[in-house]
Structures are given as structure tokens and as C-alpha cells.
mmCIF file of C-alpha atoms in Angstrom:
data_model
loop_
_atom_site.group_PDB
_atom_site.id
_atom_site.type_symbol
_atom_site.label_atom_id
_atom_site.label_comp_id
_atom_site.label_asym_id
_atom_site.label_seq_id
_atom_site.Cartn_x
_atom_site.Cartn_y
_atom_site.Cartn_z
ATOM 1 C CA MET S 1 30.996 2.038 13.957
ATOM 2 C CA SER S 2 28.007 0.174 12.483
ATOM 3 C CA ASP S 3 25.043 -1.155 14.411
ATOM 4 C CA ILE S 4 24.120 -4.770 13.769
ATOM 5 C CA ILE S 5 20.347 -4.974 13.331
ATOM 6 C CA LYS S 6 18.328 -8.171 13.069
ATOM 7 C CA THR S 7 14.782 -7.582 11.936
ATOM 8 C CA GLU S 8 11.996 -8.658 9.587
ATOM 9 C CA ALA S 9 11.503 -6.889 6.264
ATOM 10 C CA VAL S 10 9.633 -6.986 2.960
ATOM 11 C CA VAL S 11 11.546 -6.335 -0.262
ATOM 12 C CA LEU S 12 10.012 -3.348 -2.083
ATOM 13 C CA SER S 13 12.314 -3.158 -5.108
ATOM 14 C CA LYS S 14 15.635 -4.362 -6.480
ATOM 15 C CA ILE S 15 18.101 -2.861 -8.974
ATOM 16 C CA ASN S 16 21.442 -4.062 -10.315
ATOM 17 C CA TYR S 17 24.570 -2.348 -9.052
ATOM 18 C CA GLY S 18 28.020 -2.812 -10.507
ATOM 19 C CA ASP S 19 28.935 -6.135 -12.060
ATOM 20 C CA THR S 20 27.555 -8.511 -9.441
ATOM 21 C CA SER S 21 25.795 -6.576 -6.670
ATOM 22 C CA SER S 22 22.200 -5.459 -6.068
ATOM 23 C CA ILE S 23 20.656 -2.556 -4.191
ATOM 24 C CA ILE S 24 17.302 -3.232 -2.594
ATOM 25 C CA SER S 25 14.670 -1.141 -0.890
ATOM 26 C CA LEU S 26 13.170 -2.803 2.174
ATOM 27 C CA TYR S 27 10.366 -2.004 4.553
ATOM 28 C CA SER S 28 11.565 -3.260 7.915
ATOM 29 C CA LYS S 29 9.896 -3.813 11.240
ATOM 30 C CA SER S 30 12.608 -2.035 13.207
ATOM 31 C CA ASP S 31 13.631 0.878 10.978
ATOM 32 C CA GLY S 32 10.897 1.412 8.402
ATOM 33 C CA LYS S 33 12.128 1.927 4.841
ATOM 34 C CA ILE S 34 15.823 1.321 4.287
ATOM 35 C CA SER S 35 18.109 0.857 1.296
ATOM 36 C CA ALA S 36 20.748 -1.851 1.407
ATOM 37 C CA ILE S 37 23.417 -3.261 -0.848
ATOM 38 C CA VAL S 38 23.791 -6.990 -1.367
ATOM 39 C CA LYS S 39 27.423 -7.400 -2.354
ATOM 40 C CA GLY S 40 27.849 -10.149 -4.926
ATOM 41 C CA GLY S 41 24.097 -10.726 -4.809
ATOM 42 C CA ARG S 42 23.928 -11.550 -8.524
ATOM 43 C CA GLY S 43 26.712 -14.090 -8.349
ATOM 44 C CA PRO S 44 25.768 -17.752 -9.020
ATOM 45 C CA LYS S 45 26.813 -18.842 -5.530
ATOM 46 C CA SER S 46 25.040 -16.070 -3.624
ATOM 47 C CA LYS S 47 22.529 -17.481 -1.141
ATOM 48 C CA ILE S 48 21.098 -14.049 -0.339
ATOM 49 C CA GLY S 49 20.747 -13.050 -3.987
ATOM 50 C CA LYS S 50 18.144 -15.753 -4.533
ATOM 51 C CA MET S 51 15.922 -14.335 -1.765
ATOM 52 C CA ILE S 52 15.777 -10.616 -2.492
ATOM 53 C CA ASP S 53 13.048 -10.433 -5.107
ATOM 54 C CA PRO S 54 10.294 -7.834 -4.535
ATOM 55 C CA LEU S 55 7.464 -8.996 -2.220
ATOM 56 C CA ASN S 56 9.648 -11.519 -0.421
ATOM 57 C CA TYR S 57 9.309 -11.471 3.366
ATOM 58 C CA LEU S 58 12.676 -11.936 5.065
ATOM 59 C CA GLN S 59 14.493 -12.151 8.362
ATOM 60 C CA ILE S 60 17.556 -9.981 7.773
ATOM 61 C CA ILE S 61 20.760 -8.825 9.388
ATOM 62 C CA ILE S 62 22.087 -5.439 8.301
ATOM 63 C CA TYR S 63 25.095 -3.368 9.241
ATOM 64 C CA LYS S 64 23.601 0.075 9.705
ATOM 65 C CA LYS S 65 25.556 3.313 9.854
ATOM 66 C CA ASN S 66 23.590 6.552 10.150
ATOM 67 C CA THR S 67 26.149 8.487 8.095
ATOM 68 C CA ARG S 68 25.502 6.434 4.932
ATOM 69 C CA GLU S 69 22.377 6.243 2.795
ATOM 70 C CA VAL S 70 22.807 2.621 1.699
ATOM 71 C CA GLN S 71 23.306 0.018 4.396
ATOM 72 C CA ILE S 72 24.952 -3.410 4.067
ATOM 73 C CA LEU S 73 22.801 -6.535 4.077
ATOM 74 C CA SER S 74 24.946 -9.297 5.570
ATOM 75 C CA ASN S 75 22.432 -12.143 5.867
ATOM 76 C CA ALA S 76 18.853 -13.063 5.033
ATOM 77 C CA ASP S 77 16.500 -15.976 5.655
ATOM 78 C CA LEU S 78 13.269 -16.394 3.747
ATOM 79 C CA ILE S 79 10.049 -16.277 5.785
ATOM 80 C CA SER S 80 7.675 -16.274 2.800
ATOM 81 C CA HIS S 81 7.838 -15.594 -0.935
ATOM 82 C CA PHE S 82 4.009 -15.607 -1.343
ATOM 83 C CA PRO S 83 3.911 -18.162 -4.182
ATOM 84 C CA LYS S 84 0.139 -17.982 -4.706
ATOM 85 C CA ILE S 85 0.341 -14.223 -5.198
ATOM 86 C CA LYS S 86 3.110 -14.540 -7.777
ATOM 87 C CA GLU S 87 1.318 -17.210 -9.807
ATOM 88 C CA ASP S 88 -1.820 -15.060 -10.201
ATOM 89 C CA LEU S 89 -1.668 -11.880 -12.298
ATOM 90 C CA GLU S 90 -4.493 -10.080 -10.460
ATOM 91 C CA SER S 91 -2.958 -10.820 -7.050
ATOM 92 C CA THR S 92 0.483 -9.748 -8.289
ATOM 93 C CA LYS S 93 -0.916 -6.481 -9.628
ATOM 94 C CA TYR S 94 -2.434 -5.408 -6.330
ATOM 95 C CA ALA S 95 0.390 -6.737 -4.151
ATOM 96 C CA PHE S 96 2.883 -4.705 -6.195
ATOM 97 C CA ALA S 97 0.597 -1.670 -5.934
ATOM 98 C CA ILE S 98 0.775 -2.021 -2.140
ATOM 99 C CA ILE S 99 4.566 -2.150 -1.965
ATOM 100 C CA GLU S 100 4.755 0.698 -4.483
ATOM 101 C CA LEU S 101 2.710 2.917 -2.158
ATOM 102 C CA ILE S 102 5.032 2.099 0.727
ATOM 103 C CA LYS S 103 8.197 2.621 -1.317
ATOM 104 C CA ASN S 104 7.101 5.972 -2.735
ATOM 105 C CA LEU S 105 5.287 7.507 0.222
ATOM 106 C CA THR S 106 7.112 6.476 3.383
ATOM 107 C CA VAL S 107 10.163 8.189 4.828
ATOM 108 C CA GLU S 108 13.560 6.494 5.109
ATOM 109 C CA ASN S 109 14.476 5.221 8.590
ATOM 110 C CA GLU S 110 11.104 6.041 10.146
ATOM 111 C CA SER S 111 9.692 2.976 11.853
ATOM 112 C CA ASN S 112 5.957 2.311 11.976
ATOM 113 C CA HIS S 113 5.170 -1.038 13.587
ATOM 114 C CA LYS S 114 1.456 -0.694 12.828
ATOM 115 C CA LEU S 115 2.124 -0.157 9.131
ATOM 116 C CA PHE S 116 4.569 -3.065 9.008
ATOM 117 C CA LYS S 117 2.046 -5.332 10.710
ATOM 118 C CA GLY S 118 -0.645 -4.148 8.290
ATOM 119 C CA LEU S 119 1.619 -4.852 5.308
ATOM 120 C CA ILE S 120 2.296 -8.434 6.399
ATOM 121 C CA LYS S 121 -1.365 -8.999 7.206
ATOM 122 C CA ILE S 122 -2.624 -7.796 3.826
ATOM 123 C CA LEU S 123 -0.042 -9.819 1.874
ATOM 124 C CA ASN S 124 -1.053 -12.930 3.811
ATOM 125 C CA LEU S 125 -4.736 -12.235 3.121
ATOM 126 C CA ILE S 126 -4.045 -11.894 -0.612
ATOM 127 C CA GLU S 127 -1.951 -15.065 -0.508
ATOM 128 C CA GLU S 128 -4.778 -16.942 1.234
ATOM 129 C CA LYS S 129 -7.405 -15.475 -1.149
ATOM 130 C CA LYS S 130 -9.603 -14.342 1.731
ATOM 131 C CA GLU S 131 -11.227 -11.747 -0.558
ATOM 132 C CA GLN S 132 -10.757 -10.435 -4.077
ATOM 133 C CA PRO S 133 -7.235 -8.940 -4.387
ATOM 134 C CA ALA S 134 -8.774 -5.641 -5.537
ATOM 135 C CA VAL S 135 -10.958 -5.416 -2.438
ATOM 136 C CA LEU S 136 -8.046 -6.231 -0.135
ATOM 137 C CA PHE S 137 -5.970 -3.577 -1.877
ATOM 138 C CA ASP S 138 -8.684 -0.978 -1.268
ATOM 139 C CA ARG S 139 -8.864 -1.978 2.402
ATOM 140 C CA PHE S 140 -5.112 -1.428 2.658
ATOM 141 C CA PHE S 141 -5.250 1.846 0.700
ATOM 142 C CA LEU S 142 -7.675 3.362 3.227
ATOM 143 C CA PHE S 143 -5.567 2.092 6.141
ATOM 144 C CA PHE S 144 -2.435 3.508 4.498
ATOM 145 C CA LEU S 145 -4.056 6.932 4.010
ATOM 146 C CA SER S 146 -4.869 6.974 7.707
ATOM 147 C CA GLU S 147 -1.278 6.066 8.638
ATOM 148 C CA LEU S 148 -0.006 8.894 6.421
ATOM 149 C CA GLY S 149 -2.278 11.340 8.253
ATOM 150 C CA TYR S 150 -4.807 11.788 5.424
ATOM 151 C CA ASP S 151 -7.683 9.768 6.817
ATOM 152 C CA LEU S 152 -10.714 10.003 4.546
ATOM 153 C CA ALA S 153 -13.739 10.912 6.681
ATOM 154 C CA ILE S 154 -16.948 9.520 5.240
ATOM 155 C CA ASP S 155 -19.521 9.391 8.039
ATOM 156 C CA LYS S 156 -20.385 13.126 8.141
ATOM 157 C CA CYS S 157 -21.006 15.762 5.487
ATOM 158 C CA GLY S 158 -17.931 17.927 4.938
ATOM 159 C CA ILE S 159 -20.125 21.035 4.612
ATOM 160 C CA CYS S 160 -23.038 20.837 7.070
ATOM 161 C CA GLY S 161 -21.904 18.001 9.353
ATOM 162 C CA LYS S 162 -25.023 15.942 8.727
ATOM 163 C CA GLN S 163 -24.675 12.160 8.992
ATOM 164 C CA ASN S 164 -24.037 10.568 5.594
ATOM 165 C CA SER S 165 -26.164 7.575 4.645
ATOM 166 C CA SER S 166 -24.553 4.564 2.982
ATOM 167 C CA ASN S 167 -27.602 4.179 0.721
ATOM 168 C CA SER S 168 -27.723 7.704 -0.715
ATOM 169 C CA GLN S 169 -26.156 9.494 -3.628
ATOM 170 C CA LEU S 170 -23.540 11.882 -2.267
ATOM 171 C CA GLY S 171 -21.124 14.509 -3.451
ATOM 172 C CA PHE S 172 -17.339 14.601 -3.166
ATOM 173 C CA ASP S 173 -14.722 17.327 -3.076
ATOM 174 C CA LEU S 174 -10.968 16.735 -2.748
ATOM 175 C CA GLU S 175 -10.716 19.286 0.067
ATOM 176 C CA LEU S 176 -14.108 18.919 1.779
ATOM 177 C CA GLY S 177 -14.468 15.158 1.402
ATOM 178 C CA PHE S 178 -17.930 13.607 1.137
ATOM 179 C CA VAL S 179 -21.007 15.807 1.348
ATOM 180 C CA CYS S 180 -24.642 14.908 1.883
ATOM 181 C CA GLN S 181 -27.317 14.858 -0.808
ATOM 182 C CA ASP S 182 -28.771 18.208 0.273
ATOM 183 C CA CYS S 183 -25.397 19.963 -0.002
ATOM 184 C CA LEU S 184 -24.722 18.213 -3.317
ATOM 185 C CA ILE S 185 -27.848 19.876 -4.697
ATOM 186 C CA SER S 186 -27.160 23.301 -3.200
ATOM 187 C CA HIS S 187 -23.433 23.570 -4.064
ATOM 188 C CA ILE S 188 -21.821 23.638 -7.500
ATOM 189 C CA GLY S 189 -18.636 21.883 -8.593
ATOM 190 C CA LEU S 190 -19.084 18.715 -6.538
ATOM 191 C CA GLU S 191 -18.487 15.258 -7.971
ATOM 192 C CA ASN S 192 -21.432 12.846 -7.937
ATOM 193 C CA ILE S 193 -20.881 9.638 -5.982
ATOM 194 C CA SER S 194 -23.379 6.841 -6.543
ATOM 195 C CA ALA S 195 -25.011 5.029 -3.644
ATOM 196 C CA GLU S 196 -23.348 1.777 -4.809
ATOM 197 C CA LEU S 197 -19.853 3.300 -4.814
ATOM 198 C CA PHE S 198 -20.323 4.944 -1.432
ATOM 199 C CA ASN S 199 -21.730 1.749 0.035
ATOM 200 C CA TYR S 200 -18.610 -0.105 -1.138
ATOM 201 C CA LEU S 201 -16.392 2.543 0.467
ATOM 202 C CA PHE S 202 -18.501 2.436 3.647
ATOM 203 C CA CYS S 203 -18.037 -1.345 3.932
ATOM 204 C CA LEU S 204 -14.291 -1.015 3.419
ATOM 205 C CA LYS S 205 -13.923 1.804 5.908
ATOM 206 C CA PHE S 206 -15.815 0.048 8.673
ATOM 207 C CA ASN S 207 -14.458 -3.429 7.905
ATOM 208 C CA LYS S 208 -17.781 -4.902 6.868
ATOM 209 C CA LYS S 209 -18.156 -7.999 4.730
ATOM 210 C CA ILE S 210 -18.486 -7.329 1.013
ATOM 211 C CA GLU S 211 -20.627 -9.865 -0.781
ATOM 212 C CA LYS S 212 -20.367 -8.411 -4.280
ATOM 213 C CA VAL S 213 -18.888 -5.339 -5.905
ATOM 214 C CA GLU S 214 -18.834 -4.286 -9.539
ATOM 215 C CA VAL S 215 -15.409 -3.922 -11.183
ATOM 216 C CA GLU S 216 -16.468 -0.444 -12.308
ATOM 217 C CA ASN S 217 -16.903 0.691 -8.695
ATOM 218 C CA ILE S 218 -13.510 -0.738 -7.704
ATOM 219 C CA GLU S 219 -11.846 1.198 -10.505
ATOM 220 C CA LYS S 220 -13.755 4.384 -9.669
ATOM 221 C CA LEU S 221 -12.724 4.164 -6.025
ATOM 222 C CA ASN S 222 -9.072 3.584 -6.942
ATOM 223 C CA GLN S 223 -9.163 6.661 -9.181
ATOM 224 C CA LEU S 224 -10.824 8.713 -6.442
ATOM 225 C CA LEU S 225 -8.270 7.649 -3.812
ATOM 226 C CA GLU S 226 -5.376 8.359 -6.180
ATOM 227 C CA ARG S 227 -6.719 11.845 -6.913
ATOM 228 C CA TYR S 228 -7.253 12.450 -3.202
ATOM 229 C CA LEU S 229 -3.655 11.475 -2.464
ATOM 230 C CA LYS S 230 -2.306 13.602 -5.329
ATOM 231 C CA PHE S 231 -4.253 16.584 -3.962
ATOM 232 C CA HIS S 232 -2.620 16.239 -0.536
ATOM 233 C CA ILE S 233 0.811 15.110 -1.782
ATOM 234 C CA PRO S 234 1.499 16.937 -5.077
ATOM 235 C CA ASP S 235 4.708 14.937 -5.700
ATOM 236 C CA PHE S 236 2.716 11.689 -5.802
ATOM 237 C CA LYS S 237 2.423 10.592 -9.452
ATOM 238 C CA GLY S 238 -0.083 7.781 -9.083
ATOM 239 C CA ILE S 239 0.237 4.011 -8.791
ATOM 240 C CA GLN S 240 2.147 2.679 -11.785
ATOM 241 C CA SER S 241 1.555 -0.998 -10.938
ATOM 242 C CA LEU S 242 -2.154 -0.610 -11.600
ATOM 243 C CA GLN S 243 -1.321 0.482 -15.154
ATOM 244 C CA ILE S 244 1.558 -1.925 -15.878
ATOM 245 C CA PHE S 245 -0.455 -5.036 -14.990
ATOM 246 C CA LYS S 246 -3.580 -4.061 -16.970
#
């Protein structure tokens, strides 16, 4: 017996299956990440097939059976296809990086209403161009790390516990996190973090307005966060979307 589930979902990816069908990965409000088949979805008369592109935000009905890995998508209505994101390469790049993180690092059938709400919020913010897409991506990346259980502590030194200043050069270690200037000097093997980079991270972490940020610091932070995630999740191979859309 299948359960009939009506919920909201974002399409994470789509692949062809058989002659006319598609299999999609979705992040849903009710059940987290799920895989579903759209039978005949590539047929010319398929209403659903026209809606299941990655990034699209849908209201869906699925027939779910816990004994099968791929569920059946029976109906879908489009809530938003984020047209302004898709017409801008920079916005597309970072929006796809967001759904890539969710697809690769969340568990099947594990709901997280806070993460789903955060996903919809960040896509809407990119769509509305509230900030640079790169900055909004970094805001989401930090939020996502926290939801995964790998929150990046930045306010105190990972060695001595001293308060870190947003205007100082600091050190960084993948295990210890950020360390104060004194510990940076007295310990070997720590990475140097400029005051400008840390200030950018500080503003992101504490949801402060960012007037201006150098592209170099955005790229450095993305590399740092990727390395941090790889350290804690060895199977994580990095964010391919950031390379594909270069």
C-alpha cells in the first residue's frame, strides 16, 4: 500500500530513464530528499514533464512506498521557476551550487523543515537580487553547515578561548577553527586569514549588511568552507557547479 503525499518540493536534478520517462531528485518539505519517477515525462503531451527542471519549485503529489527507493510522482503544479535566476549566469551558478550541496549531503527521507524553509528563502533572495548571488550563497553555505552539525565557530579562539576581533589577522586550522593573533604567532602550521576575509565571514555569520566585498575574498572563503567540509565529510568531493559555471 502506498501513501499519497501532497507537499512542496524543489527539483535538485533530473535524468532520463527508459524511452520516455525521467527520474528526479527532489528536496521536499514533508520528507526531505526523495527520488521519484515521472512516467512518460519526456513525452510531448506530458504536463508534468515540462515542470521538472532543476531549481523549479513545485507543489507535488507522490505515491510513496517505504519498500522502494524511487517513488512515483503523480502530479505537479509549478509554484516558481525562478526566471531571473535562470537568465543570469552568476545567479544560476550559485543557485545550482546550493541545490548541489543539498543533493549530495542530505539523507534520503529525512525531513528538515528549517532547511527547506532556508532553501526557498535563499532562492527567492537570489531571484529578487537582494544581494550579490555569491554573498547569498555564502550566507546559505554557513547556514547549511550548521544544519549538518558542523557549525563553524568564529567568535572565540580555538586554542586559548580568547575573543576574536573582526578587524584582526587570525589563524585557521581545519580541526581547531579560527585562532587569535597571539596563538597564530605562537603555533606553527596555521593558515593566515586576513582581517578583510575574516570581517566578511563575521558579517555573514552574524547576518550583518555587507556593503562591499572583493571577489578574491569570496573565492577564498568558498575554498576554505569546501576544505572544512571535506575535512569533516571525507566523501564530499567539492562543489562542481562552482567549476562548471566559471
